[in-house]
PDB file of C-alpha atoms in Angstrom:
ATOM      1  CA  UNK B   1      93.178  13.392  -5.179  1.00 57.00           C
ATOM      2  CA  UNK B   2      96.584  12.040  -4.976  1.00 70.00           C
ATOM      3  CA  UNK B   3      97.281   8.120  -5.388  1.00 88.00           C
ATOM      4  CA  UNK B   4      99.723   6.759  -2.786  1.00 91.00           C
ATOM      5  CA  UNK B   5     100.665   2.977  -2.367  1.00 94.00           C
ATOM      6  CA  UNK B   6      98.419   1.028  -0.209  1.00 95.00           C
ATOM      7  CA  UNK B   7      95.535   3.655  -0.674  1.00 95.00           C
ATOM      8  CA  UNK B   8      92.640   3.006  -2.756  1.00 95.00           C
ATOM      9  CA  UNK B   9      92.521   4.281  -6.493  1.00 95.00           C
ATOM     10  CA  UNK B  10      89.519   6.462  -6.747  1.00 94.00           C
ATOM     11  CA  UNK B  11      86.826   4.930  -9.072  1.00 93.00           C
ATOM     12  CA  UNK B  12      87.548   5.753 -12.928  1.00 94.00           C
ATOM     13  CA  UNK B  13      86.150   5.431 -16.172  1.00 95.00           C
ATOM     14  CA  UNK B  14      87.121   5.459 -19.551  1.00 97.00           C
ATOM     15  CA  UNK B  15      86.265   3.905 -22.998  1.00 96.00           C
ATOM     16  CA  UNK B  16      87.504   0.834 -24.072  1.00 97.00           C
ATOM     17  CA  UNK B  17      88.615  -1.339 -26.960  1.00 97.00           C
ATOM     18  CA  UNK B  18      86.242  -3.971 -25.704  1.00 94.00           C
ATOM     19  CA  UNK B  19      83.508  -1.612 -27.252  1.00 91.00           C
ATOM     20  CA  UNK B  20      82.240  -0.324 -23.578  1.00 92.00           C
ATOM     21  CA  UNK B  21      83.100   1.883 -21.047  1.00 95.00           C
ATOM     22  CA  UNK B  22      85.549   0.143 -18.645  1.00 95.00           C
ATOM     23  CA  UNK B  23      85.238   1.180 -14.855  1.00 94.00           C
ATOM     24  CA  UNK B  24      87.425   0.265 -12.123  1.00 91.00           C
ATOM     25  CA  UNK B  25      84.545  -1.485 -10.473  1.00 90.00           C
ATOM     26  CA  UNK B  26      84.325  -4.072 -13.458  1.00 89.00           C
ATOM     27  CA  UNK B  27      87.649  -5.656 -12.252  1.00 90.00           C
ATOM     28  CA  UNK B  28      86.674  -6.346  -8.877  1.00 85.00           C
ATOM     29  CA  UNK B  29      87.798  -9.677  -7.510  1.00 93.00           C
ATOM     30  CA  UNK B  30      91.244  -9.391  -9.848  1.00 96.00           C
ATOM     31  CA  UNK B  31      94.439  -7.567  -9.485  1.00 97.00           C
ATOM     32  CA  UNK B  32      94.721  -5.012 -12.167  1.00 97.00           C
ATOM     33  CA  UNK B  33      98.573  -3.765 -14.119  1.00 97.00           C
ATOM     34  CA  UNK B  34      97.573  -0.306 -15.617  1.00 97.00           C
ATOM     35  CA  UNK B  35     100.106   1.000 -17.611  1.00 96.00           C
ATOM     36  CA  UNK B  36     100.237   4.275 -19.041  1.00 96.00           C
ATOM     37  CA  UNK B  37     102.190   4.829 -22.677  1.00 94.00           C
ATOM     38  CA  UNK B  38     103.219   7.670 -24.786  1.00 92.00           C
ATOM     39  CA  UNK B  39     101.725   6.815 -28.323  1.00 92.00           C
ATOM     40  CA  UNK B  40     100.195   3.844 -30.228  1.00 92.00           C
ATOM     41  CA  UNK B  41     102.195   2.233 -32.877  1.00 89.00           C
ATOM     42  CA  UNK B  42     105.559   3.773 -31.480  1.00 86.00           C
ATOM     43  CA  UNK B  43     108.900   1.417 -30.990  1.00 79.00           C
ATOM     44  CA  UNK B  44     108.697   1.437 -27.564  1.00 81.00           C
ATOM     45  CA  UNK B  45     104.914   1.256 -26.958  1.00 85.00           C
ATOM     46  CA  UNK B  46     104.730  -1.562 -29.414  1.00 87.00           C
ATOM     47  CA  UNK B  47     107.694  -3.601 -27.715  1.00 86.00           C
ATOM     48  CA  UNK B  48     105.939  -2.909 -24.201  1.00 91.00           C
ATOM     49  CA  UNK B  49     102.495  -4.314 -25.694  1.00 92.00           C
ATOM     50  CA  UNK B  50     104.146  -7.097 -27.185  1.00 93.00           C
ATOM     51  CA  UNK B  51     105.585  -7.957 -23.757  1.00 92.00           C
ATOM     52  CA  UNK B  52     102.490  -8.092 -22.107  1.00 95.00           C
ATOM     53  CA  UNK B  53     100.619  -9.971 -24.817  1.00 94.00           C
ATOM     54  CA  UNK B  54     103.627 -12.365 -24.626  1.00 94.00           C
ATOM     55  CA  UNK B  55     103.127 -13.018 -20.676  1.00 94.00           C
ATOM     56  CA  UNK B  56      99.353 -12.921 -20.843  1.00 93.00           C
ATOM     57  CA  UNK B  57      98.782 -16.377 -19.718  1.00 96.00           C
ATOM     58  CA  UNK B  58     100.835 -15.744 -17.090  1.00 96.00           C
ATOM     59  CA  UNK B  59      99.204 -12.731 -15.681  1.00 96.00           C
ATOM     60  CA  UNK B  60      95.724 -14.246 -16.241  1.00 95.00           C
ATOM     61  CA  UNK B  61      97.174 -17.619 -14.182  1.00 95.00           C
ATOM     62  CA  UNK B  62      98.348 -14.722 -11.468  1.00 96.00           C
ATOM     63  CA  UNK B  63      94.546 -13.269 -11.241  1.00 96.00           C
ATOM     64  CA  UNK B  64      95.653 -10.187 -13.187  1.00 97.00           C
ATOM     65  CA  UNK B  65      93.960  -8.173 -16.181  1.00 96.00           C
ATOM     66  CA  UNK B  66      96.301  -5.938 -18.169  1.00 97.00           C
ATOM     67  CA  UNK B  67      95.178  -2.585 -19.326  1.00 97.00           C
ATOM     68  CA  UNK B  68      97.218  -0.207 -21.644  1.00 97.00           C
ATOM     69  CA  UNK B  69      96.066   3.536 -21.297  1.00 97.00           C
ATOM     70  CA  UNK B  70      97.252   6.657 -23.599  1.00 96.00           C
ATOM     71  CA  UNK B  71      95.953   9.988 -24.866  1.00 96.00           C
ATOM     72  CA  UNK B  72      95.158   8.383 -28.504  1.00 96.00           C
ATOM     73  CA  UNK B  73      91.573   7.830 -29.215  1.00 96.00           C
ATOM     74  CA  UNK B  74      89.574   4.345 -29.578  1.00 95.00           C
ATOM     75  CA  UNK B  75      89.844   4.314 -33.674  1.00 96.00           C
ATOM     76  CA  UNK B  76      93.934   4.516 -32.962  1.00 96.00           C
ATOM     77  CA  UNK B  77      93.653   1.903 -30.348  1.00 95.00           C
ATOM     78  CA  UNK B  78      91.920  -0.549 -32.111  1.00 95.00           C
ATOM     79  CA  UNK B  79      94.014  -0.030 -35.058  1.00 96.00           C
ATOM     80  CA  UNK B  80      97.222  -0.239 -33.030  1.00 95.00           C
ATOM     81  CA  UNK B  81      95.740  -3.588 -31.189  1.00 96.00           C
ATOM     82  CA  UNK B  82      94.525  -5.271 -34.505  1.00 95.00           C
ATOM     83  CA  UNK B  83      98.235  -4.743 -35.792  1.00 96.00           C
ATOM     84  CA  UNK B  84     100.281  -6.312 -33.098  1.00 94.00           C
ATOM     85  CA  UNK B  85      97.463  -8.715 -32.067  1.00 94.00           C
ATOM     86  CA  UNK B  86      97.045  -7.753 -28.217  1.00 95.00           C
ATOM     87  CA  UNK B  87      95.417  -9.681 -26.046  1.00 93.00           C
ATOM     88  CA  UNK B  88      94.388  -7.132 -23.474  1.00 95.00           C
ATOM     89  CA  UNK B  89      92.314  -3.920 -23.614  1.00 96.00           C
ATOM     90  CA  UNK B  90      93.366  -0.090 -24.445  1.00 97.00           C
ATOM     91  CA  UNK B  91      91.743   2.372 -22.710  1.00 97.00           C
ATOM     92  CA  UNK B  92      91.274   5.686 -24.032  1.00 97.00           C
ATOM     93  CA  UNK B  93      91.879   9.185 -22.156  1.00 97.00           C
ATOM     94  CA  UNK B  94      91.806  11.765 -24.360  1.00 96.00           C
ATOM     95  CA  UNK B  95      91.027  14.285 -21.865  1.00 95.00           C
ATOM     96  CA  UNK B  96      93.830  13.412 -19.777  1.00 94.00           C
ATOM     97  CA  UNK B  97      91.336  13.062 -16.390  1.00 95.00           C
ATOM     98  CA  UNK B  98      93.012   9.122 -15.560  1.00 95.00           C
ATOM     99  CA  UNK B  99      96.421  10.611 -16.345  1.00 95.00           C
ATOM    100  CA  UNK B 100      96.235  13.281 -14.492  1.00 94.00           C
ATOM    101  CA  UNK B 101      95.237  11.161 -11.772  1.00 94.00           C
ATOM    102  CA  UNK B 102      98.296   8.779 -11.700  1.00 95.00           C
ATOM    103  CA  UNK B 103     100.457  12.061 -12.445  1.00 93.00           C
ATOM    104  CA  UNK B 104     101.827  10.424 -15.578  1.00 94.00           C
ATOM    105  CA  UNK B 105     101.885  13.608 -18.078  1.00 89.00           C
ATOM    106  CA  UNK B 106     105.335  15.256 -17.512  1.00 90.00           C
ATOM    107  CA  UNK B 107     107.289  17.658 -19.606  1.00 84.00           C
ATOM    108  CA  UNK B 108     109.542  15.823 -22.142  1.00 82.00           C
ATOM    109  CA  UNK B 109     112.201  17.356 -24.498  1.00 79.00           C
ATOM    110  CA  UNK B 110     111.362  16.043 -27.969  1.00 72.00           C
ATOM    111  CA  UNK B 111     113.654  17.230 -30.609  1.00 80.00           C
ATOM    112  CA  UNK B 112     114.567  19.820 -28.632  1.00 84.00           C
ATOM    113  CA  UNK B 113     111.540  20.721 -28.244  1.00 85.00           C
ATOM    114  CA  UNK B 114     109.647  20.820 -24.402  1.00 86.00           C
ATOM    115  CA  UNK B 115     106.634  19.011 -24.827  1.00 83.00           C
ATOM    116  CA  UNK B 116     103.864  17.678 -22.144  1.00 85.00           C
ATOM    117  CA  UNK B 117     103.416  14.107 -22.575  1.00 86.00           C
ATOM    118  CA  UNK B 118     103.113  10.766 -20.532  1.00 89.00           C
ATOM    119  CA  UNK B 119     105.870   9.556 -19.017  1.00 91.00           C
ATOM    120  CA  UNK B 120     106.124   6.003 -19.449  1.00 89.00           C
ATOM    121  CA  UNK B 121     104.521   4.082 -16.001  1.00 96.00           C
ATOM    122  CA  UNK B 122     103.031   1.345 -14.812  1.00 97.00           C
ATOM    123  CA  UNK B 123     100.789   0.574 -11.272  1.00 97.00           C
ATOM    124  CA  UNK B 124      99.773  -2.730  -9.844  1.00 97.00           C
ATOM    125  CA  UNK B 125      96.485  -2.272  -7.959  1.00 97.00           C
ATOM    126  CA  UNK B 126      94.805  -5.221  -5.920  1.00 96.00           C
ATOM    127  CA  UNK B 127      91.648  -7.225  -6.237  1.00 94.00           C
ATOM    128  CA  UNK B 128      90.474  -4.506  -3.556  1.00 93.00           C
ATOM    129  CA  UNK B 129      91.171  -1.829  -5.529  1.00 94.00           C
ATOM    130  CA  UNK B 130      94.509  -0.972  -3.312  1.00 95.00           C
ATOM    131  CA  UNK B 131      97.547   0.563  -5.254  1.00 96.00           C
ATOM    132  CA  UNK B 132     100.034  -1.787  -4.234  1.00 97.00           C
ATOM    133  CA  UNK B 133     103.110  -0.786  -6.686  1.00 96.00           C
ATOM    134  CA  UNK B 134     104.068   1.669  -9.171  1.00 96.00           C
ATOM    135  CA  UNK B 135     106.801   2.095 -11.625  1.00 94.00           C
ATOM    136  CA  UNK B 136     108.079   5.535 -13.118  1.00 92.00           C
ATOM    137  CA  UNK B 137     109.888   6.386 -15.833  1.00 91.00           C
ATOM    138  CA  UNK B 138     109.764   2.766 -17.179  1.00 88.00           C
ATOM    139  CA  UNK B 139     112.253   0.976 -19.153  1.00 89.00           C
ATOM    140  CA  UNK B 140     110.838  -1.964 -21.700  1.00 85.00           C
ATOM    141  CA  UNK B 141     113.150  -4.009 -21.143  1.00 87.00           C
ATOM    142  CA  UNK B 142     112.372  -6.246 -18.866  1.00 88.00           C
ATOM    143  CA  UNK B 143     109.835  -4.492 -17.325  1.00 89.00           C
ATOM    144  CA  UNK B 144     107.073  -6.870 -18.108  1.00 92.00           C
ATOM    145  CA  UNK B 145     108.776  -9.803 -16.106  1.00 94.00           C
ATOM    146  CA  UNK B 146     109.250  -7.536 -13.260  1.00 94.00           C
ATOM    147  CA  UNK B 147     105.711  -6.434 -13.193  1.00 96.00           C
ATOM    148  CA  UNK B 148     104.585 -10.109 -13.493  1.00 95.00           C
ATOM    149  CA  UNK B 149     106.490 -11.276 -10.315  1.00 96.00           C
ATOM    150  CA  UNK B 150     104.948  -8.507  -8.244  1.00 96.00           C
ATOM    151  CA  UNK B 151     101.463  -9.783  -9.301  1.00 96.00           C
ATOM    152  CA  UNK B 152     102.378 -12.749  -8.749  1.00 96.00           C
ATOM    153  CA  UNK B 153     103.248 -11.812  -5.342  1.00 95.00           C
ATOM    154  CA  UNK B 154     100.061 -10.279  -4.306  1.00 93.00           C
ATOM    155  CA  UNK B 155      98.571 -13.874  -4.446  1.00 85.00           C
TER     156      UNK B 155
END
């Protein structure tokens, strides 16, 4: 199944740093920012997480929850979240099921080697579970503010 703006996002579930399994249906009635990032505790990923934390109260006021997803496991996620004091949950997609659903695994060039990895991407899902906006090949600078404006526009 491929995702499309204006269409419902299929149900999914992933282990969460909250200590349980997050299900898309758990967030019913709230908008969701789902952001995919390559790796815990790397410079760009750290900055992006700090940006979402810095604007956490504003997202909350916009009835929006933030969820970060990478292929790192929960042990890594919990350390990363604690180290930087993130105020939102991280989801562990170790087998890439949700990454594949959102089509964020892309060929990347790492130090001259071709590898498959997560392309930094963000998706905004409305309170009815419909995909409203997507950002691909995200540059961290100014991104969180742009996502916040889109979340506020959903009302």
